[in-house]
Short mmCIF file of C-alpha atoms in Angstrom, two decimals:
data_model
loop_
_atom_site.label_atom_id
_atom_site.label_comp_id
_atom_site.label_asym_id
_atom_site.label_seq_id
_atom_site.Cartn_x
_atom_site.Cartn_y
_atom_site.Cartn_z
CA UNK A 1 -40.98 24.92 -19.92
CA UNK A 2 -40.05 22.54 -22.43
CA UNK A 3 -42.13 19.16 -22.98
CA UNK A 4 -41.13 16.18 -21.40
CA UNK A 5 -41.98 13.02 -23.20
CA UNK A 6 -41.61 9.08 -22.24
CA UNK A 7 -42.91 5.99 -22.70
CA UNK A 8 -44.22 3.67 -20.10
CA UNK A 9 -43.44 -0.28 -21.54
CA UNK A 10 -46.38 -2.14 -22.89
CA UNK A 11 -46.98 -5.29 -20.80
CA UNK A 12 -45.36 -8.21 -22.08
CA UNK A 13 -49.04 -10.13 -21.38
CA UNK A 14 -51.84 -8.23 -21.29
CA UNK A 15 -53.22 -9.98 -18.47
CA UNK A 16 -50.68 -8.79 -16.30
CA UNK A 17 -51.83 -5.73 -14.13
CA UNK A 18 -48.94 -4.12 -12.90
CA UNK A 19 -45.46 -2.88 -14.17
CA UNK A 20 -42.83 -5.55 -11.89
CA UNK A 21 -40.22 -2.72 -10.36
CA UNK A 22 -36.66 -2.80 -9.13
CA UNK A 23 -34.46 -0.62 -7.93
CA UNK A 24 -30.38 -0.33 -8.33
CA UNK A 25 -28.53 0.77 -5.39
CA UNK A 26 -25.08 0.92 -4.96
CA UNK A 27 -22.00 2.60 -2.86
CA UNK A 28 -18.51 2.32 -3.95
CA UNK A 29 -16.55 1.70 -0.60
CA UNK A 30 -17.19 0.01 2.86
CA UNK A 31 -16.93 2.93 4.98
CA UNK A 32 -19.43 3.32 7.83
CA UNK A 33 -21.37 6.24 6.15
CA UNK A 34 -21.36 4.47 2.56
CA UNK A 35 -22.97 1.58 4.11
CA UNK A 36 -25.45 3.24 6.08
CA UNK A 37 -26.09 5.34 2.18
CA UNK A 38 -27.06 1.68 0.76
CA UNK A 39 -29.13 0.62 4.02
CA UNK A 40 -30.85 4.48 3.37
CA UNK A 41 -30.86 3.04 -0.88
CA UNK A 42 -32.42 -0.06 -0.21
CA UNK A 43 -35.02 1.19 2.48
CA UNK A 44 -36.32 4.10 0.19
CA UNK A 45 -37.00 2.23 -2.63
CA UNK A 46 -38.23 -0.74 -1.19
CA UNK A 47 -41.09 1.60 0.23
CA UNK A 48 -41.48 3.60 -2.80
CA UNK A 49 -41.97 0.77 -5.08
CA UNK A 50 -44.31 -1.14 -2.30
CA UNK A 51 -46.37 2.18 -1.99
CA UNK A 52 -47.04 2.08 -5.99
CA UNK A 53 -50.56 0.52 -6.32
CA UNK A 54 -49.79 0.02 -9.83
CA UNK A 55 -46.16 -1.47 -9.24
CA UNK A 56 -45.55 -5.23 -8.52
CA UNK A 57 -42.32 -5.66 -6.41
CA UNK A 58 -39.25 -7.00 -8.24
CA UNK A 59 -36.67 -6.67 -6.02
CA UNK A 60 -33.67 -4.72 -4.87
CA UNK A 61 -29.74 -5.10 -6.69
CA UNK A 62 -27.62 -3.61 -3.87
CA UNK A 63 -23.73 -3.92 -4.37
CA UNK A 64 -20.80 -2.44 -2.65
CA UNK A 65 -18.37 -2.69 -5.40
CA UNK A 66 -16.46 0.29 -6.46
CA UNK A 67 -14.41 0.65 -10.04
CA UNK A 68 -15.60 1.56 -13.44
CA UNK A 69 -15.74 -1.83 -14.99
CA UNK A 70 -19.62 -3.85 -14.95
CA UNK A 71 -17.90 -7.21 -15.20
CA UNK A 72 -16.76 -6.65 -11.55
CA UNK A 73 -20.58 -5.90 -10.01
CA UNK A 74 -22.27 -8.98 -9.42
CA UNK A 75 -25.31 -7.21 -8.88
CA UNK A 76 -26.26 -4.96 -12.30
CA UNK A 77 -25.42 -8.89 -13.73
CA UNK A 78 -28.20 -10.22 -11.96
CA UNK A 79 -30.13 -7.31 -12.94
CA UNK A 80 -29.46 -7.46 -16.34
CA UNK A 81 -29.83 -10.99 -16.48
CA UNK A 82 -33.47 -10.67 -14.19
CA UNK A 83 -34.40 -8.37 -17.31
CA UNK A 84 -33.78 -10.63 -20.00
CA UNK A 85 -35.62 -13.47 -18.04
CA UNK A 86 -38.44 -10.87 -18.31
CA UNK A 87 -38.78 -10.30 -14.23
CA UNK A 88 -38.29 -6.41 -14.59
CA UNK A 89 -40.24 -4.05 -16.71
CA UNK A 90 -39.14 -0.61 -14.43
CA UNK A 91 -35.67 -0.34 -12.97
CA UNK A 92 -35.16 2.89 -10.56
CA UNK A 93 -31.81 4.42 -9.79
CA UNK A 94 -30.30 7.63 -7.54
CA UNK A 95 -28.57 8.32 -10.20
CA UNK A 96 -26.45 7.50 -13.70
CA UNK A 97 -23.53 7.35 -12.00
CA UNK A 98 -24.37 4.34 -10.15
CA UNK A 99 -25.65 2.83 -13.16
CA UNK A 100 -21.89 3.03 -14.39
CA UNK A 101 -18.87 5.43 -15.38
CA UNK A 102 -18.00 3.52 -18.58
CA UNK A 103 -19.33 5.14 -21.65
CA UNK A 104 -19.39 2.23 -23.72
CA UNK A 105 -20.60 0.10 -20.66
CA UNK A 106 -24.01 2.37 -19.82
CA UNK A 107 -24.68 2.89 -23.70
CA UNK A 108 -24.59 -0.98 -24.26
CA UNK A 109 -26.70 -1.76 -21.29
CA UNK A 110 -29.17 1.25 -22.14
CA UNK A 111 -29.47 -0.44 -25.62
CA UNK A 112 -29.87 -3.89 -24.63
CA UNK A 113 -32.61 -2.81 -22.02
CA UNK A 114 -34.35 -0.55 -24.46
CA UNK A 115 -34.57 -4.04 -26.68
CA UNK A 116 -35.92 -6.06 -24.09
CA UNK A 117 -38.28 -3.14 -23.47
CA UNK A 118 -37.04 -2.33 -19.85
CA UNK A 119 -37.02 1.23 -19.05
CA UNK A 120 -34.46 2.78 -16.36
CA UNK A 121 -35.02 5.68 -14.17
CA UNK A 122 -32.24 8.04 -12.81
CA UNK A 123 -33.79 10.04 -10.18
CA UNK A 124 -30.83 12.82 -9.80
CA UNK A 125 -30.73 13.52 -13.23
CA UNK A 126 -34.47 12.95 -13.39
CA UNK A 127 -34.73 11.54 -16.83
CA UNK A 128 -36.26 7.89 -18.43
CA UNK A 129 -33.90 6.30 -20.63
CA UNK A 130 -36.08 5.41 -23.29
CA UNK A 131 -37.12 9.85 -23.85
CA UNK A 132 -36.57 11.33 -26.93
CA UNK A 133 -32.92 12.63 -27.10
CA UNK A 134 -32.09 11.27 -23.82
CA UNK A 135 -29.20 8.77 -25.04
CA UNK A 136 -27.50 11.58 -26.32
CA UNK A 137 -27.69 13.46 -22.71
CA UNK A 138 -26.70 9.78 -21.53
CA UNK A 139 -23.60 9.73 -23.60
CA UNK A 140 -22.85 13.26 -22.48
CA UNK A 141 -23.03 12.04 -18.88
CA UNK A 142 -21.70 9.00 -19.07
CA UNK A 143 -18.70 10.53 -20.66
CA UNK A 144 -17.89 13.21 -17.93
CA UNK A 145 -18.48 10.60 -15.14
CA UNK A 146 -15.65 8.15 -16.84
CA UNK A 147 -13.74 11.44 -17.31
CA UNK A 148 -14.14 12.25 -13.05
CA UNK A 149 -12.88 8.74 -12.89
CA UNK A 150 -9.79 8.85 -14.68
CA UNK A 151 -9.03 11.94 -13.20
CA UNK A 152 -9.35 10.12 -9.67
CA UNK A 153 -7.21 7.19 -10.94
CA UNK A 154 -3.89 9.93 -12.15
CA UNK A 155 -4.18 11.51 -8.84
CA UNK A 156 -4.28 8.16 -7.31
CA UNK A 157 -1.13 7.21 -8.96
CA UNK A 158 0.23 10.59 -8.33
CA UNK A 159 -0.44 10.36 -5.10
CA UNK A 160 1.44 6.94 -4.81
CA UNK A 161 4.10 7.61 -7.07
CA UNK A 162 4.86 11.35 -4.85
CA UNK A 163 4.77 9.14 -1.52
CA UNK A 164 7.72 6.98 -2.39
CA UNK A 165 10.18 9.44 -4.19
CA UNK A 166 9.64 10.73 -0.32
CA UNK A 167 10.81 7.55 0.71
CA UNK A 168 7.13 6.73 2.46
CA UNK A 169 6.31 3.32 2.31
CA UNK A 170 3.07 1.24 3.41
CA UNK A 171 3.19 -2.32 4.34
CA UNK A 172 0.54 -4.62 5.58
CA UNK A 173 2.58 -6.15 8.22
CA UNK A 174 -0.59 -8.13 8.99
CA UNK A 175 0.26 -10.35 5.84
CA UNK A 176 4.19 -10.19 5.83
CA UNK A 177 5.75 -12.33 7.77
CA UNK A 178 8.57 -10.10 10.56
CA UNK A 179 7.30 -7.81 10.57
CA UNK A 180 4.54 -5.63 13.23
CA UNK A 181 3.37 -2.13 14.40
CA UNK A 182 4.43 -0.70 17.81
CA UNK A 183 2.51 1.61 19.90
CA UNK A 184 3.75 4.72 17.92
CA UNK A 185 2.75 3.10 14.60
CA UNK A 186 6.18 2.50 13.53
CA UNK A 187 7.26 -1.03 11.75
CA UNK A 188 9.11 -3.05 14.18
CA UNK A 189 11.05 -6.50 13.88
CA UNK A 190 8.83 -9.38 15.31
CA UNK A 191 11.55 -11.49 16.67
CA UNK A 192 9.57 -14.40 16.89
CA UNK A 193 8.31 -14.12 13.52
CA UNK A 194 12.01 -12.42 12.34
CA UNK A 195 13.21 -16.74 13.65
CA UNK A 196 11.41 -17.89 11.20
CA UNK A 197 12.17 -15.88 8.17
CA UNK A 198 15.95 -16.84 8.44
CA UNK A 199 15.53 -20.53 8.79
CA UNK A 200 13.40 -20.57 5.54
CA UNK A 201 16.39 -18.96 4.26
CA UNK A 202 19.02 -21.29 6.07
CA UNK A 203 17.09 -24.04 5.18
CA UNK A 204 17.13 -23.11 0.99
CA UNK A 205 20.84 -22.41 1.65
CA UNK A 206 21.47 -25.91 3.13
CA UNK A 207 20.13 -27.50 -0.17
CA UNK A 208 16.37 -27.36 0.76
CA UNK A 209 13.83 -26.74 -2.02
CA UNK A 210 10.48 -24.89 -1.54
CA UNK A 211 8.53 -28.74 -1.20
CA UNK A 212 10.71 -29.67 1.30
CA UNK A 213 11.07 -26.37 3.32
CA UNK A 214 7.48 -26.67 3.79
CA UNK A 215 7.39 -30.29 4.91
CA UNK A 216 10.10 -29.13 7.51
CA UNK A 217 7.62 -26.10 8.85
CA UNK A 218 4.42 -28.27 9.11
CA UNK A 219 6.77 -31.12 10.53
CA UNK A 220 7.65 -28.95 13.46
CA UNK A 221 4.04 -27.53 13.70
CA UNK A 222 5.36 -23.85 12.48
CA UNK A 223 2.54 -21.84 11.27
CA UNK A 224 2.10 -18.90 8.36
CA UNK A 225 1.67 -15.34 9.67
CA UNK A 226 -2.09 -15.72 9.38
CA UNK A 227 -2.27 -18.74 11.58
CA UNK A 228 -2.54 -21.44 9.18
CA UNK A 229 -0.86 -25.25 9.69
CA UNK A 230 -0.28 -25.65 5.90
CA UNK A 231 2.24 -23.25 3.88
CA UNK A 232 2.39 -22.88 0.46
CA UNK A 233 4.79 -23.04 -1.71
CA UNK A 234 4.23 -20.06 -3.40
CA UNK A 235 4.46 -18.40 -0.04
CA UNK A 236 7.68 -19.99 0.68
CA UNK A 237 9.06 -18.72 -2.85
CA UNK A 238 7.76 -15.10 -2.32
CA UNK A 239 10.22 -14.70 1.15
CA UNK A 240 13.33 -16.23 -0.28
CA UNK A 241 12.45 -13.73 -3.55
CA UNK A 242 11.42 -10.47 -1.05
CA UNK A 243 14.04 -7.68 -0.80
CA UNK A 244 12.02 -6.17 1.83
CA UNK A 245 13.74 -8.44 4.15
CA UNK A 246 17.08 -6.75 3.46
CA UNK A 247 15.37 -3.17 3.92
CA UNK A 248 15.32 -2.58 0.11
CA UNK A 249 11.84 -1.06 -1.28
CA UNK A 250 10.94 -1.36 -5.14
CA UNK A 251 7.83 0.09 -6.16
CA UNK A 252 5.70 -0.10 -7.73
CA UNK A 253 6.21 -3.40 -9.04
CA UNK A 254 2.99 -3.55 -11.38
CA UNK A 255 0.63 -0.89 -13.08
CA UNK A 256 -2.61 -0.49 -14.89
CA UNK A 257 -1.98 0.37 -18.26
CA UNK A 258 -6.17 1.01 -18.78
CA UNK A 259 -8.08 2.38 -15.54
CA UNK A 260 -10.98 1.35 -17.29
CA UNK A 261 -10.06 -2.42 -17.87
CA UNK A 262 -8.63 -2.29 -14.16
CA UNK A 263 -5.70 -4.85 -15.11
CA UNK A 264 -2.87 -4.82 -13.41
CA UNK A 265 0.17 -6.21 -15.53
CA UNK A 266 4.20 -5.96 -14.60
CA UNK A 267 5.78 -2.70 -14.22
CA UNK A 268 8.71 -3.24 -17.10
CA UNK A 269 10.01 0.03 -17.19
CA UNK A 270 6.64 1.87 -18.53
CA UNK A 271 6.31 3.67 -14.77
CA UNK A 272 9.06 5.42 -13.11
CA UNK A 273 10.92 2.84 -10.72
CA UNK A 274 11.50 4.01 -7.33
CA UNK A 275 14.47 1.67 -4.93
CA UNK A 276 14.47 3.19 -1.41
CA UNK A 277 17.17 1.08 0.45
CA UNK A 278 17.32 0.94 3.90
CA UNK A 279 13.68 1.49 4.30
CA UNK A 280 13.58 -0.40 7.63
CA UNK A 281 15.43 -2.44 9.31
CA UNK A 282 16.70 -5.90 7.58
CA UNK A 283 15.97 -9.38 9.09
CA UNK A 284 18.12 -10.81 6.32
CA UNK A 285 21.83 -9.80 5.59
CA UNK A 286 22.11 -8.23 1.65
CA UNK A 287 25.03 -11.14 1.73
CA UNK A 288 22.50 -14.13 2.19
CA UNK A 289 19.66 -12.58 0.60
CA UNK A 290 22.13 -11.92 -2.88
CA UNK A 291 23.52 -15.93 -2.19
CA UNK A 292 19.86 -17.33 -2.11
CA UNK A 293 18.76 -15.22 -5.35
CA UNK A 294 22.12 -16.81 -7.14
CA UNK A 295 21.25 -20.13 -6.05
CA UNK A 296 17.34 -19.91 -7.03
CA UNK A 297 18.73 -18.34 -10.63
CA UNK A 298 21.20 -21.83 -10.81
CA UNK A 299 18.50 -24.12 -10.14
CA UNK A 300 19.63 -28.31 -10.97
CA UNK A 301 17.58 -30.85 -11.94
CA UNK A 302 16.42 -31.43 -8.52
CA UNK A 303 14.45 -28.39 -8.41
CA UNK A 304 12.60 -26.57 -11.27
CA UNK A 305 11.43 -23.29 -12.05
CA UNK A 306 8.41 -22.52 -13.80
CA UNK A 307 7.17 -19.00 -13.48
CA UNK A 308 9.50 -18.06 -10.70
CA UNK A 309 8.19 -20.70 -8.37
CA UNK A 310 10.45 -23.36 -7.16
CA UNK A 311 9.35 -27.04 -6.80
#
């Protein structure tokens, strides 16, 4: 059996007793089972740091954010900042994978804690980060992990991409206005809702811009799909701009150049660009829909255009 070697961190004042312990717990969606794996996180390690006669207490970072990139987890910030502020000498983890699947991400952390003198824990793997040839194992790791991810994030896109050349679409109809569910799951016309999609439209036609179209709404006490007594104008741009009112699908509209960075920027011909027409049924005729886009591209001085929202 081959030696294992760590170091346990010297006490930043000698007249403290005890090493001050956390633990890092996170899941990476908010499905019923996930959350019940943090609840299981948190409990375990509350007790097993609270059991340590030698261990002070210094808290629990428990996050349920999924994604590769540490900006995004509020939690292993507080951490991180906790351990500068010198509140943590011992963090404890299930695993390196929760710590994060960004190479560069875990190796800068490691490094920065391994200044300040913190050491971290990964229970799975069971290995200290500050062992002898362990940031090499680390890198190893760290790299297959953000490998596993990317893999995920193709087949996501695969996935996606596959679903509409098959002319499948998804639409939260709980945030687009027309449009419901009926009992069989299929997108239906909501007539009610359907009314006032076209008068936003016949309203724009009849010389309306986007300030005035929502004074006329809240005038006559219309509300948005999502209940609210004040529209925005954004909102009201976005429906006279939607071709899913005249049936037409275009996707996908954006894409993520870097699955690491996460950001989403618009789809300008890198991606494959899929049109499905006739997708479901329209609400607006192609006739108005094509009139409104001419009139929004020939804008006059009493309505500008920055960005593609009308004022």
């Amino acid at each position: 059996m081959s030696k294992q070697i760590f170091t346990i961190p010297a006490r930043r004042n000698q007249a403290d007793k005890k090493l001050k312990v956390a633990a890092y717990c996170r899941v990476s969606t908010e499905h019923e089972e996930q959350r019940q794996s943090l609840k299981s996180q948190v409990v375990y390690y509350m007790q097993k740091i609270c059991d340590n006669p030698d261990w002070d207490f210094a808290g629990i970072y428990a996050e349920k954010e999924s994604g590769t990139r540490v900006d995004n987890r509020d939690e292993i910030q507080r951490l991180m900042n906790d351990c500068r502020n010198g509140k943590v000498d011992l963090i404890l983890m299930k695993s390196l994978s929760r710590f994060g699947r960004n190479t560069l991400d875990v190796l800068l952390m490691l490094n920065e804690l391994s200044r300040l003198n913190v050491v971290a824990y990964f229970e799975t793997e069971d290995i200290w980060s500050n062992e002898p040839r362990v940031k090499k194992y680390i890198t190893m790791a760290a790299a297959a992990y953000q490998e596993e991810s990317r893999q995920k994030s193709e087949a996501i896109k695969w996935g996606i991409h596959q679903s509409s050349y098959h002319g499948h679409i998804k639409l939260n109809h709980s945030q687009f206005l027309g449009y419901g569910r009926d009992e069989n799951g299929n997108l239906v016309i909501i007539e009610e809702e359907a009314k006032m999609v076209r008068l936003i439209y016949d309203l724009f036609l009849q010389g309306y811009g986007c300030r005035k179209i929502k004074k006329h709404l809240e005038d006559h006490g219309i509300k948005t799909v999502t209940g609210k007594e004040q529209w925005s104008i954004s909102t009201i741009d976005r429906i006279l701009s939607n071709e899913k009112y005249i049936g037409r699908n275009i996707t996908p509209k954006t894409h993520t150049p870097d699955f690491l960075i996460g950001k989403q920027e618009e789809n300008q011909g890198q991606i494959d660009t899929v049109i499905i027409e006739n997708s479901r049924q329209a609400i607006i005729s192609q006739e108005i829909f094509e009139a409104v886009q001419n009139l929004k591209g020939n804008l006059t001085n009493k309505e500008i255009n920055i960005n593609g929202i009308c004022f």
